[in-house]
PDB file of C-alpha atoms and ligand atoms in Angstrom:
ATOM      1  CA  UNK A   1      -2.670  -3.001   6.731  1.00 86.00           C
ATOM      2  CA  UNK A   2      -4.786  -2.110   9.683  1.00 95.00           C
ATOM      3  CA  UNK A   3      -3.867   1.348  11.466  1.00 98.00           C
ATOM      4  CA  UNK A   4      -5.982   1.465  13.966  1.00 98.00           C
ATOM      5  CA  UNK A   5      -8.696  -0.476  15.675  1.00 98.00           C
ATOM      6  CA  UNK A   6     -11.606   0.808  17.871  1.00 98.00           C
ATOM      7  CA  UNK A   7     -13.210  -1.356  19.788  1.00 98.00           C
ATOM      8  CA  UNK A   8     -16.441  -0.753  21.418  1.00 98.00           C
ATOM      9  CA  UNK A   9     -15.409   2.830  22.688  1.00 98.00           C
ATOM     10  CA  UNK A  10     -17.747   4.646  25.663  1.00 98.00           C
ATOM     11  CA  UNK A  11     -17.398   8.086  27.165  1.00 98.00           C
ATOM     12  CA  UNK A  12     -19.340   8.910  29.812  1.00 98.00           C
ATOM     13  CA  UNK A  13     -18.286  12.992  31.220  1.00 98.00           C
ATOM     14  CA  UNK A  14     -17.774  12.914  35.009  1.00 97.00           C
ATOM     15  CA  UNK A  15     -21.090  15.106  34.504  1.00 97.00           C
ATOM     16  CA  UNK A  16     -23.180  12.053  33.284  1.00 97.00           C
ATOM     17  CA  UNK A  17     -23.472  13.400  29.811  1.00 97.00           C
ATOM     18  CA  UNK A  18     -22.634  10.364  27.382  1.00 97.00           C
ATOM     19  CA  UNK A  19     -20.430  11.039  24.573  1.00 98.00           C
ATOM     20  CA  UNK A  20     -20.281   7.605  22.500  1.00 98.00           C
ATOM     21  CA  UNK A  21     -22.375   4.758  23.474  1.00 98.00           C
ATOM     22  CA  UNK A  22     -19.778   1.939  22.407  1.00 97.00           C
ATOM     23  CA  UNK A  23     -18.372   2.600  18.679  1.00 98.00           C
ATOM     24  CA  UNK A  24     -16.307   0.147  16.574  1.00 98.00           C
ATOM     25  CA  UNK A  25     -14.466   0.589  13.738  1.00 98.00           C
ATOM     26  CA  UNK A  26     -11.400  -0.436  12.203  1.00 98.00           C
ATOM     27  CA  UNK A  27      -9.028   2.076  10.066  1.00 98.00           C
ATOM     28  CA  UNK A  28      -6.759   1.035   7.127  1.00 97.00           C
ATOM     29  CA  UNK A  29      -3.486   2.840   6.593  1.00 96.00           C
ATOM     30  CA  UNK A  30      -3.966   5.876   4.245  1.00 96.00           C
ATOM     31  CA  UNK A  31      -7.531   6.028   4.646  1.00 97.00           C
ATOM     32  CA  UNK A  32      -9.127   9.516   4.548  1.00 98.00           C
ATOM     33  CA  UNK A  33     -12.130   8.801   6.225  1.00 98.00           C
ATOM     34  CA  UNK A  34     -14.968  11.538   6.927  1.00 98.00           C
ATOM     35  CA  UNK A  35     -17.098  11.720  10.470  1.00 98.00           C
ATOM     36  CA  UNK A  36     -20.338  12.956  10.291  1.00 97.00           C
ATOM     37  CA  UNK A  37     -22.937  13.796  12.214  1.00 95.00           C
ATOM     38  CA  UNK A  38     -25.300  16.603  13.859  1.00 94.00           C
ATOM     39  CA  UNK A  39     -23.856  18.476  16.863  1.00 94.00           C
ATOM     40  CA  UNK A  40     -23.421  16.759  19.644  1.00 96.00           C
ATOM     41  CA  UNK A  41     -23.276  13.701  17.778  1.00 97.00           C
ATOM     42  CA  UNK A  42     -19.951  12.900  19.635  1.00 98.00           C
ATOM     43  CA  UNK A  43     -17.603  13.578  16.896  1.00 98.00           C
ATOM     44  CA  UNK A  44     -14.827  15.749  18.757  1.00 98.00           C
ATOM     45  CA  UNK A  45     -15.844  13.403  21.892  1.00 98.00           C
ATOM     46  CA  UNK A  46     -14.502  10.497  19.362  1.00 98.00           C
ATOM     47  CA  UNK A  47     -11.610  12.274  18.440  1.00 98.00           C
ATOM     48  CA  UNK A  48     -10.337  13.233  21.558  1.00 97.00           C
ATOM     49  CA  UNK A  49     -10.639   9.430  23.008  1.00 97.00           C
ATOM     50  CA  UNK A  50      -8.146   8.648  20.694  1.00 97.00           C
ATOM     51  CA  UNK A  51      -5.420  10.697  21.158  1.00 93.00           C
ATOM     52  CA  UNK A  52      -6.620  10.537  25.026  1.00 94.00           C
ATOM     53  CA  UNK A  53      -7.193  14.582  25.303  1.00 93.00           C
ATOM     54  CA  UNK A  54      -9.995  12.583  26.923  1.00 95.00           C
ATOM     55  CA  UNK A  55     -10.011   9.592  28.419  1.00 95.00           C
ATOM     56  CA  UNK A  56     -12.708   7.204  27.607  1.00 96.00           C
ATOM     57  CA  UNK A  57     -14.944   5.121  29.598  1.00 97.00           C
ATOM     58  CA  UNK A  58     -14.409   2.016  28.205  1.00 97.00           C
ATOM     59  CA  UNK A  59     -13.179   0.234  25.381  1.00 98.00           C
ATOM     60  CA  UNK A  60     -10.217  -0.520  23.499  1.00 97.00           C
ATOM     61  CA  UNK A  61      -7.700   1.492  20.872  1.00 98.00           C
ATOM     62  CA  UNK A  62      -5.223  -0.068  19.000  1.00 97.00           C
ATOM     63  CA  UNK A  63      -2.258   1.828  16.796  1.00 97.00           C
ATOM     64  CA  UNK A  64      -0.346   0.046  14.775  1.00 95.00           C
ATOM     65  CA  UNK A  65      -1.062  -3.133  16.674  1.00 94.00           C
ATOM     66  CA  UNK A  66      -0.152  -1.407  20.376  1.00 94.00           C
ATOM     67  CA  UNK A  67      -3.296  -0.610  22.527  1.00 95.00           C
ATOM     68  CA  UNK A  68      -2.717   2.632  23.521  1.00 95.00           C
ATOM     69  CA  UNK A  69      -5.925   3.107  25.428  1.00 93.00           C
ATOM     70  CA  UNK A  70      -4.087   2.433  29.117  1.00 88.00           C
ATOM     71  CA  UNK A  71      -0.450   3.849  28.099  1.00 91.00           C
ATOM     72  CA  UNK A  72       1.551   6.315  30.351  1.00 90.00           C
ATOM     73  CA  UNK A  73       2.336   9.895  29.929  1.00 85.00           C
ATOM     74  CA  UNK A  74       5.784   8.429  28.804  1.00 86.00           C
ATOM     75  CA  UNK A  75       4.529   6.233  26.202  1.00 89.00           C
ATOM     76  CA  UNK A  76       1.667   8.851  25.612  1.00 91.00           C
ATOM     77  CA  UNK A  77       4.020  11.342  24.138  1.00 88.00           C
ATOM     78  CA  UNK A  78       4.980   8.980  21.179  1.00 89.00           C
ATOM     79  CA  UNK A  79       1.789   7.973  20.512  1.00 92.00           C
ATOM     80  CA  UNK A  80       0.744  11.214  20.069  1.00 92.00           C
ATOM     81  CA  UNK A  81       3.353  11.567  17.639  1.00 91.00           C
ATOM     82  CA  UNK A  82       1.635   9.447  15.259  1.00 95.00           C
ATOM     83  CA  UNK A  83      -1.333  11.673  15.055  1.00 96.00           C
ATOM     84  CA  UNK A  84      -1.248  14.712  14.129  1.00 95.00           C
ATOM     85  CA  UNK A  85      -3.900  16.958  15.246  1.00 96.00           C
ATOM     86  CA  UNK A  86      -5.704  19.705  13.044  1.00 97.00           C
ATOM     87  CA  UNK A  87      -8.188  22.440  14.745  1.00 96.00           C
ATOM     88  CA  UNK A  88     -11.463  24.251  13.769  1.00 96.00           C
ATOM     89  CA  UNK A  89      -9.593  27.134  15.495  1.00 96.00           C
ATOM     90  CA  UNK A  90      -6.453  26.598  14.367  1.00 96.00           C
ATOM     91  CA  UNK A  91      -4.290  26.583  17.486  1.00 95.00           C
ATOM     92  CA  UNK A  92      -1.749  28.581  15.948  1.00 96.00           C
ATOM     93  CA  UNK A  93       0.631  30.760  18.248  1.00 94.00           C
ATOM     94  CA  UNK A  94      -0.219  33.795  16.619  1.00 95.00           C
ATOM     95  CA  UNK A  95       2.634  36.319  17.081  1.00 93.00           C
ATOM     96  CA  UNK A  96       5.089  33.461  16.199  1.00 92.00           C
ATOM     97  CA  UNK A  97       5.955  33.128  12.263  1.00 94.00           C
ATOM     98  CA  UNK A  98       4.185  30.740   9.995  1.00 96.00           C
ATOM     99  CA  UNK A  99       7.602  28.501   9.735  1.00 95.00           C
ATOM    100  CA  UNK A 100       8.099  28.381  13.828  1.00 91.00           C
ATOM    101  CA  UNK A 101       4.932  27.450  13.575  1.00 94.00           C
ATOM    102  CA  UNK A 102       5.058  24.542  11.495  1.00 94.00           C
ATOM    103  CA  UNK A 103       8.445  23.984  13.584  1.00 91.00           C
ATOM    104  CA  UNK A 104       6.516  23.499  16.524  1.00 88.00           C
ATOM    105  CA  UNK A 105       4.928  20.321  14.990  1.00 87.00           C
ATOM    106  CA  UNK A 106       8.196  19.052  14.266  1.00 84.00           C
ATOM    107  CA  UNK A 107      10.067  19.518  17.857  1.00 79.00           C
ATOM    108  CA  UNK A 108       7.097  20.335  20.576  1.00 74.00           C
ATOM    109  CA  UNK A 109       6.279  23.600  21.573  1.00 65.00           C
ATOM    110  CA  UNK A 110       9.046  23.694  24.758  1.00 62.00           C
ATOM    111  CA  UNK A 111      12.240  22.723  22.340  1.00 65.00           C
ATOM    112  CA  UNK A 112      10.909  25.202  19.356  1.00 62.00           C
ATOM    113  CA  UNK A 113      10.902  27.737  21.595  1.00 64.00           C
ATOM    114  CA  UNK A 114      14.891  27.233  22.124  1.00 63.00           C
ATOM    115  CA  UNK A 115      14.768  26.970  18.243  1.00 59.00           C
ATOM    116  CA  UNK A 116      13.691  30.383  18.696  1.00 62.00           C
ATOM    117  CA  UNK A 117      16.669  31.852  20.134  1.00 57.00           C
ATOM    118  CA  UNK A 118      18.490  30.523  16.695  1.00 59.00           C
ATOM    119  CA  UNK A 119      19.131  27.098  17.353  1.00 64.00           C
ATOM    120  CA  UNK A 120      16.858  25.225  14.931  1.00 72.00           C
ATOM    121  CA  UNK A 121      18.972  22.487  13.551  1.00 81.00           C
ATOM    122  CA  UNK A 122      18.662  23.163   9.402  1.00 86.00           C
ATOM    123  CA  UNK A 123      17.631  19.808   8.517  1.00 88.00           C
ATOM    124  CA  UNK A 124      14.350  20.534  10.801  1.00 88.00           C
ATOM    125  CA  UNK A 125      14.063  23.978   9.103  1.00 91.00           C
ATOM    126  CA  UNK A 126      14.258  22.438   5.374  1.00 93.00           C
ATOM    127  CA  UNK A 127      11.345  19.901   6.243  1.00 94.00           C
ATOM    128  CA  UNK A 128       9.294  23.040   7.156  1.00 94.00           C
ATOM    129  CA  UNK A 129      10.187  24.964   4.768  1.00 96.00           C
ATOM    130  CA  UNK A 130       9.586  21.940   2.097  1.00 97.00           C
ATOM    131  CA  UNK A 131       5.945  21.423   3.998  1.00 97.00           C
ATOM    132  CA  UNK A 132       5.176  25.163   3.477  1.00 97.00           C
ATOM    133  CA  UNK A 133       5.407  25.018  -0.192  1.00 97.00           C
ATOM    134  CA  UNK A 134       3.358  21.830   0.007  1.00 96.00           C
ATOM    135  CA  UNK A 135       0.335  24.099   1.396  1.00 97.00           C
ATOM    136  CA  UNK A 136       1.538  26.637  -1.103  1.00 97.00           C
ATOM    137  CA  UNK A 137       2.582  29.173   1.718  1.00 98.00           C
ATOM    138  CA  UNK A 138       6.495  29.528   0.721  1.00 97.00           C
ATOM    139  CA  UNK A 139       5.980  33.357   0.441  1.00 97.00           C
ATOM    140  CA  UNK A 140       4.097  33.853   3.999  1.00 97.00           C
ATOM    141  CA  UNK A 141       6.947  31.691   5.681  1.00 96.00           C
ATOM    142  CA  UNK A 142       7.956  34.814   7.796  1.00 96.00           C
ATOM    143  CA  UNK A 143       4.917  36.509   8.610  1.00 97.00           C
ATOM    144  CA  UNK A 144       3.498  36.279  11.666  1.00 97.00           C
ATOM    145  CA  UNK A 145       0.512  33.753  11.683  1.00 97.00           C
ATOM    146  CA  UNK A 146      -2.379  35.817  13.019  1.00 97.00           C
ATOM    147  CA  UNK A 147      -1.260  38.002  10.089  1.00 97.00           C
ATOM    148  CA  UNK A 148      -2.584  34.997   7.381  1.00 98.00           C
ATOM    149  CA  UNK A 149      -6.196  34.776   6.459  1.00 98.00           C
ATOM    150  CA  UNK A 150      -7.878  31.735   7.693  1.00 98.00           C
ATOM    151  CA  UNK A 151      -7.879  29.310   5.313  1.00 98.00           C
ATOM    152  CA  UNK A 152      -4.033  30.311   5.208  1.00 98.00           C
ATOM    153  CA  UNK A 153      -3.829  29.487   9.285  1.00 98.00           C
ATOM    154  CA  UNK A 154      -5.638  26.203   8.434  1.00 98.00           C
ATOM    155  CA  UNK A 155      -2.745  24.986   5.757  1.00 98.00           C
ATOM    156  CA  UNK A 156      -0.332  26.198   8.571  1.00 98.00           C
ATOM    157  CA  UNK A 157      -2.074  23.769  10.863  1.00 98.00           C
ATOM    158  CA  UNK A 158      -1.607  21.469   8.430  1.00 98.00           C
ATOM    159  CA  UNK A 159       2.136  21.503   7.639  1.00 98.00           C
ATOM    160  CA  UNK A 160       2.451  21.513  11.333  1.00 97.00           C
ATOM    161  CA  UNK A 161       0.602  18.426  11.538  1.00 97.00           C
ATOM    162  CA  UNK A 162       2.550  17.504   8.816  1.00 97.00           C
ATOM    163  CA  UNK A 163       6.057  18.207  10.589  1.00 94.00           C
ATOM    164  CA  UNK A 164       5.516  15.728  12.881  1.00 93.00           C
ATOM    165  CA  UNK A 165       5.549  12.643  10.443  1.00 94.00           C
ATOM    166  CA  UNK A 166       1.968  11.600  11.367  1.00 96.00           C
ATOM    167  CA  UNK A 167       0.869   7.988  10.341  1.00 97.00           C
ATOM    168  CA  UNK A 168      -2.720   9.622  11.396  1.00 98.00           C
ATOM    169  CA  UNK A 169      -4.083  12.901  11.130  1.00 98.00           C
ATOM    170  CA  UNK A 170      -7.155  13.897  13.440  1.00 98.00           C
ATOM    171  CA  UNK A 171      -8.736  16.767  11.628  1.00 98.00           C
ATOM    172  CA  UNK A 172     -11.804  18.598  14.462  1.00 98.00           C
ATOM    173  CA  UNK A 173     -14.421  20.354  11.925  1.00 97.00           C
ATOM    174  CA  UNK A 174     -11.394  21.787  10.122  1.00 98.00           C
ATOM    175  CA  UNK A 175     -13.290  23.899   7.992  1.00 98.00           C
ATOM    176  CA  UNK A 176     -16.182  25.048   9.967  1.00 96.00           C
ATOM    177  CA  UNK A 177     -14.581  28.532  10.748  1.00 95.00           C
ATOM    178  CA  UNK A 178     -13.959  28.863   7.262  1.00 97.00           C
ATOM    179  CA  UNK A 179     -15.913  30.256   3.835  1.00 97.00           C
ATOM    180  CA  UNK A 180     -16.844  27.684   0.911  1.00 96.00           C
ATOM    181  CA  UNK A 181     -13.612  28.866  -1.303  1.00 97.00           C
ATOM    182  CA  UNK A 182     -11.147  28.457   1.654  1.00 97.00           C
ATOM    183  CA  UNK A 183     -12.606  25.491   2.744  1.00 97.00           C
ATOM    184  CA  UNK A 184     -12.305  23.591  -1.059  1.00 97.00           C
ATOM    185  CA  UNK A 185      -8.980  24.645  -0.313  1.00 97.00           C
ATOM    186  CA  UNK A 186      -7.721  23.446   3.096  1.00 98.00           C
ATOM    187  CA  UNK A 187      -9.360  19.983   2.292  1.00 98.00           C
ATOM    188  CA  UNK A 188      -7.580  19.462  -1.182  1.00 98.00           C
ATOM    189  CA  UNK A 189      -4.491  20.477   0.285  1.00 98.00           C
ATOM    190  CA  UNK A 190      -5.297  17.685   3.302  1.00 98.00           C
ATOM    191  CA  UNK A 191      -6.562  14.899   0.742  1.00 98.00           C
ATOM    192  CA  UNK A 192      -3.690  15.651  -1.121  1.00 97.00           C
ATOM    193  CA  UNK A 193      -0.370  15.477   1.286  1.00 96.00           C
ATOM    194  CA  UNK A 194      -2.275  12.470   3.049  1.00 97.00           C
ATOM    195  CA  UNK A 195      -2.549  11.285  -0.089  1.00 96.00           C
ATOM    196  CA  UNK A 196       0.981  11.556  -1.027  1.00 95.00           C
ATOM    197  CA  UNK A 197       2.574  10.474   2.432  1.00 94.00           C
ATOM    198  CA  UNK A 198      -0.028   7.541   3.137  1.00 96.00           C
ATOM    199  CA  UNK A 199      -1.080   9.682   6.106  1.00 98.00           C
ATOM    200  CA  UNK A 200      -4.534   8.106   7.243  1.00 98.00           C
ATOM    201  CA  UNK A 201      -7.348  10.772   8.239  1.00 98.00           C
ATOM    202  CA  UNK A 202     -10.255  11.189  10.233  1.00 98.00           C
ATOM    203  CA  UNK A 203     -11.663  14.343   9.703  1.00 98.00           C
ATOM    204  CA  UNK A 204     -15.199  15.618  11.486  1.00 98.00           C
ATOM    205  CA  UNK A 205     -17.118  17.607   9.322  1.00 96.00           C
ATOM    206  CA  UNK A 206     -20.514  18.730   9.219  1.00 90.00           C
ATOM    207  CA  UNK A 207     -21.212  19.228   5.834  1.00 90.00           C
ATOM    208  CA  UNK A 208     -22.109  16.587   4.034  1.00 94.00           C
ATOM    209  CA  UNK A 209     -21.181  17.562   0.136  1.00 94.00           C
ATOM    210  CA  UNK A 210     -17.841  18.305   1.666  1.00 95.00           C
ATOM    211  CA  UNK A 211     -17.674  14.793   3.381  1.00 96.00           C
ATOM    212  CA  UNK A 212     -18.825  13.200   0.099  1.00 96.00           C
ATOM    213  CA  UNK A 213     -16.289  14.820  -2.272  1.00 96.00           C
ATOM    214  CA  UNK A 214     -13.449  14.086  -0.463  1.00 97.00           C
ATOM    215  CA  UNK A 215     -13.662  10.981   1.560  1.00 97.00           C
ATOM    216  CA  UNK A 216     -13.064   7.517   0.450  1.00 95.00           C
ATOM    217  CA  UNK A 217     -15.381   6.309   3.212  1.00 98.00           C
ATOM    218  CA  UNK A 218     -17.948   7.606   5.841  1.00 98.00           C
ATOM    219  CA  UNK A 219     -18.480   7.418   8.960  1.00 98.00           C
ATOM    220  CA  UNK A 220     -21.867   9.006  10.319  1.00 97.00           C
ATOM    221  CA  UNK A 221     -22.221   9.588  13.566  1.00 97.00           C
ATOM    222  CA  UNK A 222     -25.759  10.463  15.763  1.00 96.00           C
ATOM    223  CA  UNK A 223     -26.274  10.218  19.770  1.00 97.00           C
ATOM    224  CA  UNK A 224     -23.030   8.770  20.496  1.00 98.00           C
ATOM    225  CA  UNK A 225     -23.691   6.100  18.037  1.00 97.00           C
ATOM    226  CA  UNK A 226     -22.262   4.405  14.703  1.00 97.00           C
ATOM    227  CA  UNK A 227     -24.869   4.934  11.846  1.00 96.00           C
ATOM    228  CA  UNK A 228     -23.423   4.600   8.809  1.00 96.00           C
ATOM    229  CA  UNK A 229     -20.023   3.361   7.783  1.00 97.00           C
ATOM    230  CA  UNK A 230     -19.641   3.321   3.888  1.00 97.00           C
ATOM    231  CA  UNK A 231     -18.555   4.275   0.812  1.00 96.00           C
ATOM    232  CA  UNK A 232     -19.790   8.040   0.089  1.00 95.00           C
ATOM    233  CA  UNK A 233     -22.425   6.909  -2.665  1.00 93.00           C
ATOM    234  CA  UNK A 234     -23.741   4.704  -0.158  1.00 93.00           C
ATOM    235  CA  UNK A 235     -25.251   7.628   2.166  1.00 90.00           C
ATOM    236  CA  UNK A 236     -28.738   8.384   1.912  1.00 80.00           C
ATOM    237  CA  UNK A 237     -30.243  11.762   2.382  1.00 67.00           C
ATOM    238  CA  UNK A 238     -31.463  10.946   5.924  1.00 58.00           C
ATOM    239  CA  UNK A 239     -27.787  10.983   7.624  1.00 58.00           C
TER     240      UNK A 239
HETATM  241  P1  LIG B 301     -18.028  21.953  19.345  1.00 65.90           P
HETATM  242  O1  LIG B 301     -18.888  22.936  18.591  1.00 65.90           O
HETATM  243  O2  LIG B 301     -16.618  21.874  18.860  1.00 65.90           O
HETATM  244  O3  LIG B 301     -18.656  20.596  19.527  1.00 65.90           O
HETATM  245  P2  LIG B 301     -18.911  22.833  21.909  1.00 65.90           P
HETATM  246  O4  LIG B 301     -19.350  24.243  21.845  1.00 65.90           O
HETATM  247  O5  LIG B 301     -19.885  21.707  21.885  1.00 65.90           O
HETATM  248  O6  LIG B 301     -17.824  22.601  20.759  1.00 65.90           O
HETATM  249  O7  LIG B 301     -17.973  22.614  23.156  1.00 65.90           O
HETATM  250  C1  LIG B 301     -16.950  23.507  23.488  1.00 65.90           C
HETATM  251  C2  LIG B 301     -16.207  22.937  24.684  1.00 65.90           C
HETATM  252  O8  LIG B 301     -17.105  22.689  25.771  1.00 65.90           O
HETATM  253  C3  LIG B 301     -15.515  21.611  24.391  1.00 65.90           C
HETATM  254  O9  LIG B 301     -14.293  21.570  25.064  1.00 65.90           O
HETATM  255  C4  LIG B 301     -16.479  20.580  24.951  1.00 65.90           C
HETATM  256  O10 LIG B 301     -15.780  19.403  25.368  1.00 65.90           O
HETATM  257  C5  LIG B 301     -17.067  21.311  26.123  1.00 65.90           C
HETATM  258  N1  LIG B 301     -18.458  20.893  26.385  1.00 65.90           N
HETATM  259  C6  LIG B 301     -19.419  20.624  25.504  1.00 65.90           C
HETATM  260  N2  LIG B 301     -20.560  20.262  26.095  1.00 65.90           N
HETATM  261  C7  LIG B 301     -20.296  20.304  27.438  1.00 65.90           C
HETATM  262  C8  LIG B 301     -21.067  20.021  28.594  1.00 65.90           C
HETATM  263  N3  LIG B 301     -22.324  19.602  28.529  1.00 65.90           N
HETATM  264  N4  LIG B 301     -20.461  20.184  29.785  1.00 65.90           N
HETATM  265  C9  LIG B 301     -19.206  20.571  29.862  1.00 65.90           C
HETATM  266  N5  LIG B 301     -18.413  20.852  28.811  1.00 65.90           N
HETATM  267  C10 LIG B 301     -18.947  20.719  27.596  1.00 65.90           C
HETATM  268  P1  LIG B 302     -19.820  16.878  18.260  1.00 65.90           P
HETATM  269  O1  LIG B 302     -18.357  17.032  18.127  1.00 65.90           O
HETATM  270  O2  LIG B 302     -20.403  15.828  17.357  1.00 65.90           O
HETATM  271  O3  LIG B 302     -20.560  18.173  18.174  1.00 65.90           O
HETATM  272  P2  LIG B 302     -19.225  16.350  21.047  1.00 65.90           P
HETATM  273  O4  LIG B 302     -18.311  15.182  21.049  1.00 65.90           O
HETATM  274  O5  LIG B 302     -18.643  17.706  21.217  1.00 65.90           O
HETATM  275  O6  LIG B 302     -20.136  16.283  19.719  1.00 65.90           O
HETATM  276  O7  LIG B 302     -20.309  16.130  22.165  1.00 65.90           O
HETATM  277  C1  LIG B 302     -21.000  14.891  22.386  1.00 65.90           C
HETATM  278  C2  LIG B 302     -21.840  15.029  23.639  1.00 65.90           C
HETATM  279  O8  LIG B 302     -20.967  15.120  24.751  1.00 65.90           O
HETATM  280  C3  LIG B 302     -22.687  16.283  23.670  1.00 65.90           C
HETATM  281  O9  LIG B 302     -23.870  15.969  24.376  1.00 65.90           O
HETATM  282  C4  LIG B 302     -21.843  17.261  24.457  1.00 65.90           C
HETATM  283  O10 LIG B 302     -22.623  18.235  25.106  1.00 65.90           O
HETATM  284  C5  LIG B 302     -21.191  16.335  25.453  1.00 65.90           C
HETATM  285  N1  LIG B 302     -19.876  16.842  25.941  1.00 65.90           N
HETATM  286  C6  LIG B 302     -18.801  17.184  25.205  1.00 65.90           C
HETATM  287  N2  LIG B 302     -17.787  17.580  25.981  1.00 65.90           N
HETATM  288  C7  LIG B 302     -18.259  17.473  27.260  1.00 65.90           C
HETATM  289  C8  LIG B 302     -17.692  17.729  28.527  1.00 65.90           C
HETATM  290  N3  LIG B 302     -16.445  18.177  28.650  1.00 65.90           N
HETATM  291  N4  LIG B 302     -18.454  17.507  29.615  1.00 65.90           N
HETATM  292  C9  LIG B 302     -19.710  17.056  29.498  1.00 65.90           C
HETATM  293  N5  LIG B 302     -20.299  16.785  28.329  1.00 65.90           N
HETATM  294  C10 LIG B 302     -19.587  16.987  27.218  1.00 65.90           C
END
């Protein structure tokens, strides 16, 4: 079943810079899909066109058979719903605890902060709890995030991504802040609960070898343009 469609998508910044040129491509549900590309390629520009952080140019996206590239902030809120969004910097609030955290995925920032003053509903807190042991973080539930290590932050960002019953995750250069050990880490534990949800991903990376042990397909990116679009094995050394 196709996810979601992209349809000759352009960015030009109000500063003249172009992001992406026109790119096309379609997604399948429970793909886990890898963007590459050098910096500045456009990957984050990509990205953030589709869950309209930024709004593109021109061009056409289509969830789940909606086009969402027009929709209003209304509509825009459950839209965004559907993807959940994972970080290079984690965008954790740091002096909250890892599970209010992961809570904030599940009910928006605003209404998890009135789940703060004790009124998280329990069926909310088991999910959380149930995605923390996913990420194998049950026994850092209560700590205060900017207490973790980052790879740690990174499968909070996760389960918070996650909590919010994605049918897309949007992973920015997830692992670019992070060594090689923490980053084998954080993208097994993302293969494996898209995996196990059908949770489709598109995840920017830079690395290569990263990109080709994880991904089913690739998607190279270079000067706002579509290169490559293939199974890993495919890629030759020049992308
Ligand atoms: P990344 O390494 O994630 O690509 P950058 O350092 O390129 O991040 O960009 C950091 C921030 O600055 C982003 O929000 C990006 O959109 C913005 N940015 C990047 N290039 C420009 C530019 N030429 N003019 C204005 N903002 C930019
Ligand atoms: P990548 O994620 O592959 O590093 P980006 O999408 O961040 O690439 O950037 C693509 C191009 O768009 C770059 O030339 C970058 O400088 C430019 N860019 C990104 N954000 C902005 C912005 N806010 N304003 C102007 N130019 C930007």
């Amino acid at each position: 079943m196709t996810l979601l469609q992209v349809e000759q998508l352009k960015k030009v910044y109000p500063d003249g810079t172009v992001g992406l040129k026109g790119i096309s491509f379609e997604l399948e549900a429970g793909e886990f899909v890898a963007v590459i590309g050098p910096s500045g390629a456009g990957k984050s520009t990509l990205l953030r066109c589709l869950n309209r952080m930024v709004e593109s140019s021109s061009g056409t996206i289509t969830l789940q058979g909606n086009t969402i590239t027009k929709v209003k902030a209304k509509q825009l809120r459950a839209v965004r719903r559907k993807m959940g969004m994972i970080f290079q910097g984690y965008n954790l609030v740091a002096r909250s605890t890892v599970l209010t955290n992961v809570l904030h995925g599940r009910l928006g920032y605003m209404n998890s902060l009135k789940g703060a003053l004790g009124l998280f509903n329990k069926q909310d807190t088991e999910l959380a709890k149930a995605l923390l042991n996913k990420v194998g973080l049950s026994e850092q539930m209560y700590k205060r995030a900017d207490e973790l290590s980052g790879g740690q932050q990174q499968r909070v960002g996760i389960a918070r991504a996650l909590a919010q019953r994605p049918a897309l995750i949007l992973a920015d250069e997830p692992i670019a802040s992070l060594d090689p050990a923490a980053s084998q880490t954080v993208m097994q534990t993302l293969y494996e609960a898209c995996k196990a949800d059908g949770i489709a991903c598109l995840c920017n990376l830079h690395q290569v070898e990263v990109a080709k042990k994880f991904a089913t397909r690739i998607i190279g990116i270079r000067a706002g343009e579509k290169v490559f679009d293939g199974a890993p094995e495919q890629l030759t050394d020049e992308m």
